[in-house]
Tab-separated table of C-alpha atoms in Angstrom:
chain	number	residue	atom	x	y	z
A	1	UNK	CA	-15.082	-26.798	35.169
A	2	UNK	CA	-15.520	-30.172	35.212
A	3	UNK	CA	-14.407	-32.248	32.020
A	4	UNK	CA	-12.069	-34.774	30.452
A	5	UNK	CA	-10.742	-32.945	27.893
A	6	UNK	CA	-10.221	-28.837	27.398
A	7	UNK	CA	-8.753	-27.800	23.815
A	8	UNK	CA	-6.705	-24.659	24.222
A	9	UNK	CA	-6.964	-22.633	20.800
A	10	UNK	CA	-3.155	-21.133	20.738
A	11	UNK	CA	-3.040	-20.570	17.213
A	12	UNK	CA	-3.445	-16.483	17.414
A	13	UNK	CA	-0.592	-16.806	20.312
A	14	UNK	CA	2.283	-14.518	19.695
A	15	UNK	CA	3.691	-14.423	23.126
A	16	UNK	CA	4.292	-15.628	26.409
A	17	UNK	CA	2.036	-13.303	27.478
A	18	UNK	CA	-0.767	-13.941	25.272
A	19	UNK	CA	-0.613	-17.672	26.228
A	20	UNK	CA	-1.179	-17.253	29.158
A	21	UNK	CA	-4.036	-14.904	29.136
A	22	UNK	CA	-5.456	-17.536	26.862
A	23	UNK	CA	-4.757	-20.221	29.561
A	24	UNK	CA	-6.083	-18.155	32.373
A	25	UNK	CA	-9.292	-17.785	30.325
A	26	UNK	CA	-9.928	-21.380	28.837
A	27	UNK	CA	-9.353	-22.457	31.915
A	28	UNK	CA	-11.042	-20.233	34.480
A	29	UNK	CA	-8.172	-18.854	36.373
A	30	UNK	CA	-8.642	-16.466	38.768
A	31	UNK	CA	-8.087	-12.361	38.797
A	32	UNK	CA	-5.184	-12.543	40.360
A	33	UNK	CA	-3.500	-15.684	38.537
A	34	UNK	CA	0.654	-14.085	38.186
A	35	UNK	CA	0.327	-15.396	33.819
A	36	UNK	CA	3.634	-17.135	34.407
A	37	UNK	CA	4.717	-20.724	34.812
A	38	UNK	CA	5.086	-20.785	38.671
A	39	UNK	CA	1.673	-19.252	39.028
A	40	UNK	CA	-0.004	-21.743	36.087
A	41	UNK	CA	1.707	-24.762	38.108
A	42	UNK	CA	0.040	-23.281	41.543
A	43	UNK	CA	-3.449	-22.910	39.888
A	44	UNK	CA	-3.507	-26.570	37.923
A	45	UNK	CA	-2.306	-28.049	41.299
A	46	UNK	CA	-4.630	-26.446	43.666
A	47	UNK	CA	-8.072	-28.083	44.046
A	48	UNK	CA	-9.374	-24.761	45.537
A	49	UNK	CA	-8.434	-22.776	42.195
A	50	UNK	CA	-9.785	-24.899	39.265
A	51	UNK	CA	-10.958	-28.108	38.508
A	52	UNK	CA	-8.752	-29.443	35.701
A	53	UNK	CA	-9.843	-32.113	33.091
A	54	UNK	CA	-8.189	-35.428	32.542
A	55	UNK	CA	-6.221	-34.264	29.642
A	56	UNK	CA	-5.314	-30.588	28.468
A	57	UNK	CA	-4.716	-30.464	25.000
């Protein structure tokens, strides 16, 4: 994923949970990504796990 801006739709979020399934998803996490901050910090930081736009809105 290669872009300068991804839109996260979080309006039908009613949970921790559910946000970040909807992360993992918009963003092209992998199986095995934990759906909690330390894990969403480890896949936005790695190079290997996802290329992340400019901005993440």
């Amino acid at each position: 994923m290669t872009a300068d801006i991804i839109a996260v739709a979080v309006s039908d979020v009613t949970s921790a949970q559910s946000l970040h399934e909807k992360l993992a998803a918009t963003l092209g996490f992998p199986g095995y990504y934990g759906k909690n901050w330390d894990a969403f910090w480890d896949c936005i930081t790695d190079p290997g796990q996802s290329a992340m736009p400019r901005r993440l809105l």
